[in-house]
Amino acid sequence: MRDVIIIGAGGGGPVVAKELAAQGLDVLMLEAGGRNANPEQDWTHFEDDGNNPLSGAQRFGPSDRSKPAWYRQLTTPAMNMNMAGVGGTTQIYFGNCPRAMPGAFKGYSGEDAADYDRDFEFPFSYEELRPYYEWVEETLPVQTAAMGKNEQLFYNACENIGMNCQTSRDISHDAYRPQQNAVLQPGGNAGLSSTASELTYPDATGCTMCGHCVQGCYEPLGAPRNLKAKRSTDNSYVPMALTADAWATAGKAASIISDAFVTKIHSSNVNGKITATGVTWRNTLTGEVVSENAKVVVMAAGCLENPRLWQNSDLPNSHDWVGRGLTDHAFDLVCGQFPFDTGSTKGVGSSARADFPGKGCIEPTTIGPAFLAANLNMSDSGMRGYYDNGRGVYGQWDGPSGRPVGKELKSFLTDINKIMTMLIITDDDVEADNRVVPSSLLNDDHGAVSEITINKRTRSARTLANREFLANKAADILRAAGATNIVRADIVPLLIHVQSSMRMGDDPANSVINANGEAHEVDALYIADNSALSNALGGPNPTLTTQALATRTSEKIMQKHFAGSSWVTSNSPLSSIDNLVTQAVMSRGL
Ligand SMILES: Cc1cc2nc3c(=O)[nH]c(=O)nc-3n(C[C@H](O)[C@H](O)[C@H](O)COP(=O)(O)OP(=O)(O)OC[C@H]3O[C@@H](n4cnc5c(N)ncnc54)[C@H](O)[C@@H]3O)c2cc1C
């Protein structure tokens, strides 16, 4: 019997694996997708080769690309973008690591407290999570993003509309600031050259500013895996977990099995309480079915798969809250066209941000032309200049919201370096009707597939008002930066930041896990990925908070089941974390 089995090796699972392996536990991680041993050889920077949701290397599907992607049923218009494989969706994430807004936590007493989703706050204080933030920021590490022309334009524009710069990692007021991210800063030739031959390791270290975070990071060429620029978990926490025997005092190397799709969590009645006892998985390459027992099972299969696995395993759900309360940051895109070069395709996915406590955030983003065209296409407001389906809205942008088509789209995409795209990241409410359930129509090799409902048009008044505020603010910033044509797309849900579908809370009537991360209704079953988040965090990108929470949950597991003690809080505060945004690197020439 294993000590701990972890289901899923994405943003959250490997954190628990690393922390508990370092304490000497026997940990097994099971990942449905493949394990890419050599991304440098297998991945390209071509957007379709990487991000095609059906056949791309970065799809949610089996490692054998000749086999179809795994299906999800969407009951409302939406686009789903997450990835299977060791590293999960962090393989294609931007690496932005802001802390959550303090107002999303219990006990917050700021004067803007009422602006947040108070009904679904975290069941403990922001101060309680701070040492775990520091631990993850030190481990990944999280540093100030490298910046260039795009960010300079953004900061100047923010100043011009009266905003100032926040210089702490904690978010306290409306402000712009450099991103804190999990991308190693450029060194050597990196950031100074665009010539491929000068950007190989060790002449170049860290981020080469290639602009292809979404196609998976394999830069700089020739760098060992743990010195690739982006600290997705396949490059960071997974190697640490698998080598814990070598670097942790009592550590034992964790094991990982990829191409292992977990189809059932086993449970039995122990002393009158349903208790998790192990799992069954299916080898996606051979079809072989295997079962193994464990003292503790940790679900980290992501927001869209955990509810399906729970219900396909017939685990209790007395309050019918499993899968409910899905948040997605109600994204939108506001895109500006400029008469000059903005440097918009250089560098990491986003190096700057503006935060608006109680409302959400805005990020200028670096995305390729296919991704941009696909996203603009997802408008819920018809086609600009052709037809308006009754939903086109006016604001600080030019004309009604909608998707640009014909000559306007062509002119946007003709010179992708003369645009700047603002991603609107809304602080959206937890709403019971936004949910994931096993489909009653469709099965695959792993049981009833996930059926996802998140209806953009019926979001709460607060969510919709926050989104409008941010879209107008983004247009103001673009105008101040010199944009001559601004388009607001008003997109349907883009399921990139999915959170809170198995939320943490004190009340079993509207949550699945307790404040320690353990299921209210199943002993020895924990959740440690984005689905465990209590709410949408106030808007900041979720992964750092998921990883901080997963670290805290690891301690709770160790304390309750293995007679361990705390190793994070006893080391806090970590000496090298000063809570300040520092070490900014300007990439000369880019
Ligand atoms: C383009 C893009 C950019 C992003 N940028 C950022 C950013 O800058 N900052 C940020 O914070 N977040 C960002 N995100 C979101 C970020 O990727 C997620 O927050 C994070 O990956 C979530 O971690 P997770 O563990 O919940 O899920 P995932 O990372 O999706 O991992 C879940 C894993 O479980 C596996 N799995 C699923 N079902 C099973 C099963 N039954 N058995 C075994 N394994 C299973 C999956 O294959 C997957 O590997 C971005 C996402 C995208 C798509």
XYZ file of C-alpha atoms and ligand atoms in Angstrom:
643
model
C 0.000 0.000 0.000
C 1.225 3.492 -0.922
C 1.189 6.329 1.558
C -0.306 8.764 -0.951
C -1.685 8.507 -4.497
C -2.077 11.770 -6.411
C -4.398 11.936 -9.420
C -3.116 14.415 -12.030
C 0.322 15.988 -12.536
C -0.645 19.540 -13.577
C -0.450 22.800 -11.640
C -1.383 21.367 -8.225
C -0.582 17.624 -8.002
C 3.219 17.807 -8.303
C 3.374 20.339 -5.445
C 1.875 17.793 -3.055
C 4.156 15.095 -4.515
C 7.285 17.189 -3.954
C 6.332 18.310 -0.441
C 5.323 14.845 0.821
C 8.189 12.990 -0.901
C 10.540 15.448 0.826
C 9.024 14.286 4.141
C 9.864 10.675 3.259
C 6.405 9.404 2.218
C 5.864 6.823 -0.523
C 4.085 8.930 -3.161
C 2.691 7.812 -6.524
C 1.501 10.372 -9.107
C -0.822 9.204 -11.888
C -1.171 11.350 -15.003
C -3.704 10.720 -17.782
C -1.562 12.335 -20.480
C 1.953 11.521 -21.621
C 5.321 12.525 -20.239
C 7.279 14.499 -22.779
C 10.907 13.580 -22.225
C 12.228 15.920 -24.891
C 10.025 18.916 -25.734
C 12.898 20.474 -27.688
C 12.570 17.672 -30.204
C 8.792 17.165 -30.144
C 7.319 20.669 -29.932
C 7.390 23.491 -32.453
C 6.473 27.171 -32.336
C 3.753 26.646 -34.967
C 0.450 27.559 -33.371
C -1.648 24.923 -35.131
C 0.866 22.162 -34.421
C 0.770 23.088 -30.738
C -2.638 24.453 -29.900
C -5.074 22.792 -32.303
C -7.599 21.475 -29.731
C -8.143 18.247 -31.674
C -4.717 17.271 -32.969
C -2.201 19.657 -31.378
C 0.651 18.573 -29.131
C -0.917 20.733 -26.415
C -4.460 19.345 -26.392
C -6.365 17.520 -23.665
C -5.893 14.042 -25.098
C -3.751 10.914 -25.147
C -0.013 11.089 -25.779
C -0.561 9.153 -29.008
C -1.430 12.044 -31.353
C -2.975 9.693 -33.910
C -5.775 9.064 -31.401
C -8.643 11.544 -30.970
C -8.629 14.180 -28.224
C -10.679 13.483 -25.094
C -14.072 15.045 -25.393
C -15.996 17.399 -23.099
C -19.619 18.298 -23.666
C -20.356 22.047 -23.540
C -23.994 22.952 -22.987
C -23.371 26.677 -23.542
C -21.027 28.420 -26.031
C -17.470 28.349 -24.648
C -13.934 27.438 -25.639
C -12.012 25.025 -23.501
C -8.232 25.142 -23.365
C -6.369 22.875 -21.035
C -3.717 20.275 -21.559
C -3.054 16.693 -20.518
C 0.428 15.363 -19.784
C 2.994 15.719 -17.018
C 2.950 19.448 -16.235
C -0.748 19.662 -17.175
C -1.925 23.060 -18.344
C 1.146 24.779 -16.844
C 2.985 23.519 -19.935
C 1.094 26.180 -21.914
C 0.546 28.779 -19.202
C 2.165 32.223 -19.170
C 3.684 31.644 -15.738
C 2.181 34.771 -14.155
C 2.192 34.355 -10.397
C 0.346 37.183 -8.637
C -0.981 36.576 -5.136
C -4.762 36.571 -4.658
C -6.507 39.738 -3.500
C -6.709 39.811 0.340
C -10.431 40.653 0.060
C -11.195 37.112 -1.148
C -10.381 35.700 2.330
C -12.205 35.391 5.625
C -11.775 38.222 8.088
C -10.943 40.857 5.484
C -12.000 44.229 6.865
C -10.823 46.708 4.226
C -13.282 49.461 3.353
C -13.919 47.731 0.007
C -14.842 44.406 1.730
C -18.393 44.510 0.377
C -17.070 44.668 -3.203
C -16.042 40.975 -3.060
C -17.952 37.691 -3.329
C -18.429 37.589 0.484
C -20.790 34.593 0.424
C -18.005 32.339 -0.847
C -14.847 33.600 0.857
C -11.876 31.393 1.777
C -12.426 29.794 5.200
C -9.220 31.323 6.623
C -7.370 34.627 6.428
C -4.963 35.929 3.807
C -2.288 36.154 6.525
C -2.686 32.411 7.101
C -1.755 31.713 3.458
C 1.136 34.198 3.289
C 3.916 31.821 4.476
C 2.798 29.288 1.852
C 2.957 31.963 -0.861
C 6.489 32.765 0.251
C 7.445 29.074 0.210
C 6.226 28.574 -3.368
C 7.701 31.900 -4.541
C 11.064 30.751 -3.204
C 10.742 27.231 -4.640
C 9.605 27.942 -8.208
C 11.127 30.672 -8.081
C 8.834 33.641 -8.723
C 10.666 36.723 -9.962
C 9.834 40.044 -11.571
C 9.143 39.548 -15.280
C 11.544 40.732 -17.953
C 10.081 43.649 -19.868
C 10.383 45.538 -23.142
C 8.662 48.110 -25.337
C 5.152 46.754 -24.820
C 5.345 47.152 -21.044
C 6.882 50.629 -21.267
C 3.903 51.729 -23.377
C 1.473 50.125 -20.931
C 3.025 51.746 -17.845
C 3.155 55.195 -19.443
C -0.485 54.860 -20.479
C -1.516 53.790 -16.953
C 0.303 56.843 -15.535
C -1.454 59.026 -18.103
C -4.863 57.923 -16.866
C -3.874 58.653 -13.269
C -2.806 55.248 -11.940
C 0.306 54.593 -9.887
C 2.643 51.625 -9.458
C 2.160 49.002 -6.734
C 5.551 47.905 -5.446
C 4.549 45.088 -3.084
C 3.517 41.543 -3.899
C 0.344 42.078 -1.867
C -2.372 43.859 -3.832
C -3.853 46.764 -1.874
C -5.237 49.366 -4.300
C -5.948 50.142 -7.959
C -2.487 50.146 -9.541
C -0.288 48.860 -12.358
C 2.859 46.813 -11.790
C 5.321 44.392 -13.352
C 4.169 40.774 -13.360
C 5.730 38.402 -10.882
C 6.228 35.224 -12.849
C 7.643 31.716 -12.826
C 9.926 32.349 -15.776
C 13.700 32.547 -15.272
C 14.995 36.015 -16.089
C 17.069 36.421 -19.269
C 20.835 36.069 -18.930
C 23.747 36.153 -21.409
C 22.464 36.775 -24.937
C 18.846 36.142 -23.962
C 16.769 39.278 -24.366
C 19.526 40.994 -26.325
C 19.315 39.082 -29.596
C 16.745 37.503 -31.892
C 19.338 35.399 -33.732
C 18.646 31.726 -33.041
C 22.312 30.676 -33.074
C 23.092 33.159 -30.267
C 20.254 31.908 -28.099
C 21.513 28.471 -27.149
C 22.505 27.450 -23.634
C 24.879 28.376 -21.968
C 25.403 31.530 -24.101
C 21.784 32.335 -23.321
C 20.042 31.501 -20.051
C 16.447 31.996 -18.933
C 13.747 33.550 -21.099
C 14.836 34.240 -24.681
C 11.771 36.513 -25.178
C 10.596 34.247 -28.038
C 6.907 34.971 -27.331
C 5.778 31.339 -27.572
C 4.795 30.467 -23.973
C 1.505 29.023 -25.247
C 3.275 26.507 -27.485
C 5.184 25.150 -24.469
C 8.606 26.364 -23.364
C 11.703 24.544 -24.605
C 14.044 27.552 -24.602
C 16.917 28.142 -24.423
C 17.855 25.296 -26.753
C 20.345 22.923 -25.182
C 19.465 23.858 -21.605
C 18.886 20.972 -19.189
C 15.236 20.452 -18.286
C 15.448 22.246 -14.942
C 16.996 25.300 -16.622
C 14.346 25.737 -19.291
C 12.958 29.248 -18.929
C 9.397 28.523 -17.847
C 8.922 26.840 -14.495
C 5.894 24.813 -15.529
C 5.630 21.891 -13.138
C 7.225 19.455 -15.612
C 10.354 21.650 -15.337
C 10.128 22.430 -11.616
C 8.034 20.511 -9.089
C 8.015 17.173 -10.949
C 11.845 16.864 -11.161
C 12.034 17.947 -7.491
C 9.506 15.253 -6.497
C 11.283 12.539 -8.459
C 14.676 13.364 -6.887
C 13.537 14.059 -3.317
C 15.718 11.195 -2.084
C 18.788 13.109 -3.254
C 18.123 16.543 -1.791
C 15.732 16.255 1.161
C 17.077 15.014 4.500
C 14.434 12.333 4.981
C 13.282 12.447 1.361
C 12.157 9.515 -0.735
C 11.844 9.784 -4.528
C 8.226 10.002 -5.679
C 7.103 7.792 -8.578
C 5.089 8.840 -11.574
C 3.090 6.827 -14.101
C 1.968 8.709 -17.203
C -0.696 7.583 -19.721
C -2.621 6.470 -16.622
C -6.224 7.726 -16.654
C -7.846 7.269 -13.231
C -11.419 6.048 -13.655
C -12.436 5.287 -10.079
C -11.641 6.300 -6.519
C -12.299 3.399 -4.144
C -13.813 3.908 -0.737
C -15.089 1.846 2.155
C -16.839 2.438 5.436
C -14.246 2.818 8.202
C -15.624 3.438 11.714
C -18.884 4.717 10.253
C -17.232 7.184 7.848
C -16.767 6.768 4.099
C -12.984 6.669 3.590
C -10.898 6.708 0.383
C -8.792 3.573 0.012
C -7.246 3.632 -3.465
C -7.816 4.092 -7.185
C -8.195 2.257 -10.492
C -6.604 3.577 -13.651
C -6.549 2.617 -17.307
C -3.361 2.654 -19.363
C -4.396 4.791 -22.343
C -1.851 3.131 -24.664
C -2.531 -0.543 -23.898
C -5.996 -0.489 -22.297
C -4.636 -2.362 -19.248
C -6.593 -1.663 -16.035
C -4.686 -1.447 -12.719
C -5.737 -0.820 -9.103
C -3.635 0.240 -6.133
C -4.396 1.140 -2.517
C -3.209 4.134 -0.521
C -3.665 5.621 2.946
C -4.493 9.003 1.375
C -5.811 9.909 -2.086
C -5.332 13.429 -3.504
C -7.443 14.614 -6.431
C -5.587 17.049 -8.718
C -7.151 16.221 -12.089
C -8.274 19.823 -12.626
C -11.536 21.718 -12.369
C -13.215 20.014 -15.303
C -12.270 16.389 -14.500
C -12.480 16.136 -10.693
C -16.298 16.469 -10.573
C -16.654 13.785 -13.243
C -14.279 11.390 -11.467
C -15.983 11.975 -8.114
C -19.436 11.220 -9.499
C -18.306 8.327 -11.709
C -16.840 6.842 -8.485
C -20.247 7.082 -6.740
C -18.806 9.091 -3.861
C -21.339 10.854 -1.606
C -22.723 14.230 -2.671
C -25.515 14.911 -0.163
C -25.646 18.654 -0.784
C -25.284 18.356 -4.575
C -22.385 20.808 -4.523
C -19.812 18.602 -6.307
C -19.001 20.335 -9.606
C -20.960 23.497 -8.754
C -19.658 27.047 -8.389
C -17.281 26.921 -11.378
C -15.620 30.320 -11.927
C -13.675 31.273 -15.068
C -12.741 34.968 -14.626
C -15.346 35.880 -17.275
C -12.575 36.852 -19.691
C -12.862 39.414 -22.429
C -10.476 40.872 -25.000
C -9.980 44.520 -25.871
C -7.580 44.948 -28.733
C -5.977 48.199 -29.931
C -4.352 48.968 -33.266
C -1.404 51.387 -33.363
C 0.359 53.377 -36.089
C 3.712 52.226 -34.625
C 5.444 49.053 -33.430
C 4.330 48.001 -29.932
C 6.632 44.979 -29.601
C 3.545 42.982 -28.740
C 4.832 39.552 -29.791
C 8.100 39.735 -27.846
C 8.665 38.245 -24.440
C 6.575 36.161 -22.079
C 2.795 35.923 -22.359
C 2.395 39.005 -20.198
C 4.942 41.053 -18.258
C 2.703 43.764 -16.843
C -0.668 44.030 -15.183
C -3.145 46.424 -13.625
C -5.162 45.295 -10.604
C -8.475 46.695 -9.387
C -9.383 45.178 -5.988
C -12.983 43.968 -5.891
C -13.264 44.085 -9.677
C -10.421 42.139 -11.292
C -7.345 42.679 -13.425
C -6.101 43.678 -16.872
C -3.080 42.146 -18.617
C -1.457 43.258 -21.861
C -0.719 39.916 -23.538
C 1.622 38.427 -26.081
C -0.312 35.966 -28.208
C 0.236 34.697 -31.727
C -1.944 35.608 -34.703
C -3.892 32.324 -34.833
C -4.720 32.425 -31.126
C -5.742 36.071 -31.417
C -7.906 35.460 -34.491
C -9.542 32.440 -32.834
C -10.282 34.404 -29.677
C -11.662 37.468 -31.468
C -13.878 35.061 -33.392
C -15.517 33.928 -30.167
C -17.521 37.137 -29.853
C -21.011 36.985 -28.401
C -21.917 40.339 -30.045
C -22.082 39.530 -33.745
C -19.848 40.911 -36.503
C -18.674 44.504 -36.413
C -20.160 46.459 -39.307
C -22.252 43.538 -40.634
C -24.777 42.392 -38.120
C -25.429 43.012 -34.490
C -27.273 40.195 -32.758
C -28.773 42.663 -30.328
C -25.832 42.367 -27.940
C -23.298 44.825 -29.317
C -22.446 47.309 -26.562
C -20.787 50.707 -26.755
C -18.120 52.066 -24.460
C -14.631 53.561 -24.612
C -13.806 51.326 -27.613
C -14.645 52.237 -31.244
C -18.097 51.179 -32.462
C -20.103 48.322 -30.960
C -18.475 45.283 -29.373
C -18.203 42.331 -31.739
C -15.746 40.427 -33.808
C -13.776 42.214 -36.478
C -14.195 40.644 -39.903
C -13.119 41.327 -43.495
C -10.816 44.306 -44.010
C -10.755 45.227 -40.324
C -9.636 41.747 -39.253
C -7.130 41.663 -42.081
C -5.643 44.979 -41.019
C -5.400 43.784 -37.380
C -3.582 40.617 -38.357
C -1.423 42.118 -41.118
C 1.039 43.483 -38.589
C 0.646 41.757 -35.283
C 3.395 43.971 -33.836
C 1.203 47.045 -34.269
C -1.460 45.900 -31.865
C -1.777 45.498 -28.127
C -4.266 43.014 -26.681
C -5.696 43.488 -23.213
C -6.979 40.427 -21.421
C -9.846 41.247 -19.059
C -9.715 39.001 -15.974
C -12.922 39.540 -14.040
C -13.478 38.825 -10.371
C -16.542 36.667 -11.079
C -19.006 35.275 -8.558
C -19.348 31.653 -7.493
C -22.758 30.648 -8.923
C -24.353 27.261 -8.304
C -25.679 26.868 -11.851
C -22.218 27.088 -13.403
C -21.147 23.514 -13.061
C -19.541 20.290 -14.276
C -21.459 16.984 -14.192
C -20.944 13.602 -15.847
C -22.729 13.688 -19.179
C -25.947 11.712 -19.494
C -25.321 11.423 -23.256
C -21.668 10.700 -23.894
C -19.224 8.097 -22.589
C -15.597 7.438 -23.514
C -13.107 4.772 -22.416
C -13.060 6.410 -18.974
C -16.789 6.659 -18.260
C -19.340 9.444 -18.725
C -17.468 12.533 -19.990
C -17.622 15.956 -18.323
C -20.589 18.129 -19.231
C -19.798 21.806 -18.623
C -22.300 24.619 -18.180
C -21.139 28.212 -17.776
C -23.553 30.703 -19.236
C -21.968 34.068 -20.059
C -25.315 35.756 -20.557
C -26.760 34.924 -17.146
C -23.806 35.793 -14.904
C -24.523 37.729 -11.691
C -24.984 41.501 -11.830
C -21.681 41.967 -9.971
C -19.769 39.777 -12.434
C -21.209 41.625 -15.430
C -20.588 45.061 -13.878
C -16.969 44.157 -13.055
C -16.409 42.985 -16.637
C -17.822 46.220 -18.081
C -15.678 48.315 -15.740
C -12.504 46.477 -16.755
C -13.278 46.559 -20.499
C -13.762 50.329 -20.362
C -10.601 50.781 -18.291
C -8.622 48.670 -20.799
C -9.871 50.849 -23.658
C -8.854 53.975 -21.689
C -5.336 52.561 -21.269
C -5.100 51.649 -24.970
C -6.268 55.121 -25.991
C -3.703 56.723 -23.669
C -1.029 54.481 -25.208
C -1.828 55.824 -28.685
C -4.214 53.235 -30.180
C -6.100 54.523 -33.211
C -8.734 51.761 -33.435
C -9.982 49.790 -30.430
C -12.128 46.670 -30.672
C -13.877 44.976 -27.783
C -14.648 41.363 -28.651
C -17.112 40.478 -25.831
C -16.155 36.801 -25.982
C -17.987 33.722 -24.752
C -16.268 31.899 -21.854
C -12.639 31.064 -22.606
C -11.967 28.261 -20.126
C -8.331 28.993 -19.316
C -8.593 30.033 -15.683
C -11.073 27.521 -14.329
C -11.538 27.503 -10.567
C -13.656 26.473 -7.588
C -15.701 23.534 -8.968
C -14.878 21.491 -5.798
C -14.581 24.498 -3.563
C -13.142 24.784 -0.076
C -15.460 26.141 2.600
C -16.681 25.748 6.173
C -20.248 24.880 5.200
C -20.817 21.437 3.586
C -24.027 22.849 2.112
C -22.033 24.901 -0.414
C -18.560 23.375 -0.498
C -16.879 19.992 -1.056
C -13.729 20.204 1.068
C -13.017 21.672 4.490
C -10.408 24.276 5.421
C -7.731 21.542 5.536
C -8.437 20.443 1.945
C -10.092 17.158 3.013
C -13.526 16.182 1.678
C -16.400 16.910 4.075
C -17.986 13.566 3.221
C -14.990 11.280 2.504
C -12.101 10.804 4.926
C -8.543 10.598 3.541
C -9.645 12.194 0.255
C -8.067 15.604 -0.458
C -8.258 18.069 -3.341
C -5.217 20.125 -4.337
C -5.706 21.892 -7.661
C -7.657 24.887 -9.003
C -10.964 23.214 -8.211
C -10.172 23.519 -4.474
C -10.102 27.332 -4.610
C -12.991 28.888 -2.712
C -13.685 31.622 -5.250
C -12.152 33.514 -8.172
C -9.499 35.126 -5.893
C -10.557 38.671 -6.754
C -9.257 38.150 -10.295
C -5.518 37.330 -10.062
C -4.278 34.348 -12.086
C -4.914 31.236 -10.001
C -1.892 28.934 -10.144
C 0.315 30.486 -7.439
C -2.601 30.411 -4.990
C -3.381 26.796 -5.968
C 0.257 25.885 -5.333
C 0.361 27.749 -2.007
C -2.850 26.026 -0.952
C -1.500 22.626 -2.115
C 1.581 23.226 0.055
C -0.639 23.998 3.045
C -2.773 20.919 2.314
C 0.410 18.773 2.197
C 1.187 19.874 5.749
C -2.363 19.052 6.854
C -2.061 15.554 5.310
C 1.279 14.984 7.035
C -0.087 16.150 10.381
C -3.347 14.183 10.328
C -2.271 10.891 8.723
C 1.490 10.566 9.284
C 2.114 12.244 12.667
C 4.195 14.986 11.050
C 4.604 18.626 11.989
C 4.684 21.876 10.039
C 7.770 22.607 7.928
C 6.588 25.787 6.220
C 5.326 27.940 9.068
C 8.267 26.913 11.246
C 10.598 28.354 8.578
C 8.629 31.519 7.951
C 9.286 34.263 7.073
C 11.753 33.107 4.449
C 14.734 35.407 4.507
C 15.040 36.043 0.780
C 11.416 37.042 0.212
C 10.979 40.751 0.821
C 7.440 41.136 -0.506
C 8.684 43.772 -2.913
C 8.497 43.854 -6.662
C 12.196 44.029 -7.499
C 14.880 42.910 -9.928
C 13.107 44.169 -13.064
C 15.069 43.354 -16.203
C 14.597 45.553 -19.257
C 15.454 43.584 -22.351
C 17.480 46.018 -24.400
C 16.617 46.183 -28.079
C 13.360 44.231 -27.805
C -2.962 29.769 -22.405
C -2.997 29.691 -20.908
C -2.300 30.628 -20.148
C -2.350 30.577 -18.757
N -1.591 31.465 -18.048
C -1.629 31.432 -16.699
C -0.812 32.321 -15.932
O -0.056 33.111 -16.478
N -0.890 32.256 -14.587
C -1.727 31.395 -13.958
O -1.781 31.408 -12.733
N -2.474 30.507 -14.648
C -2.433 30.505 -15.997
N -3.157 29.592 -16.708
C -3.965 28.605 -15.953
C -3.090 27.487 -15.410
O -2.585 26.730 -16.460
C -3.933 26.647 -14.459
O -4.309 27.500 -13.384
C -3.221 25.443 -13.860
O -2.603 24.657 -14.824
C -4.264 24.621 -13.102
O -3.680 23.526 -12.465
P -4.583 22.235 -12.154
O -3.711 21.286 -11.449
O -5.847 22.678 -11.551
O -5.001 21.667 -13.612
P -4.113 21.169 -14.814
O -2.839 21.924 -14.876
O -4.987 21.196 -16.016
O -3.731 19.674 -14.433
C -4.639 18.630 -14.315
C -3.929 17.360 -14.757
O -4.720 16.227 -14.413
C -4.699 15.307 -15.482
N -5.916 14.483 -15.387
C -7.182 14.844 -15.673
N -8.020 13.828 -15.418
C -7.262 12.802 -14.962
C -7.563 11.495 -14.526
N -8.810 11.058 -14.453
N -6.526 10.678 -14.174
C -5.233 11.137 -14.197
N -4.910 12.387 -14.583
C -5.921 13.213 -14.953
C -4.672 16.184 -16.709
O -4.222 15.458 -17.832
C -3.736 17.299 -16.273
O -2.399 17.011 -16.557
C -3.119 29.593 -18.107
C -3.802 28.642 -18.870
C -3.748 28.681 -20.252
C -4.482 27.643 -21.050
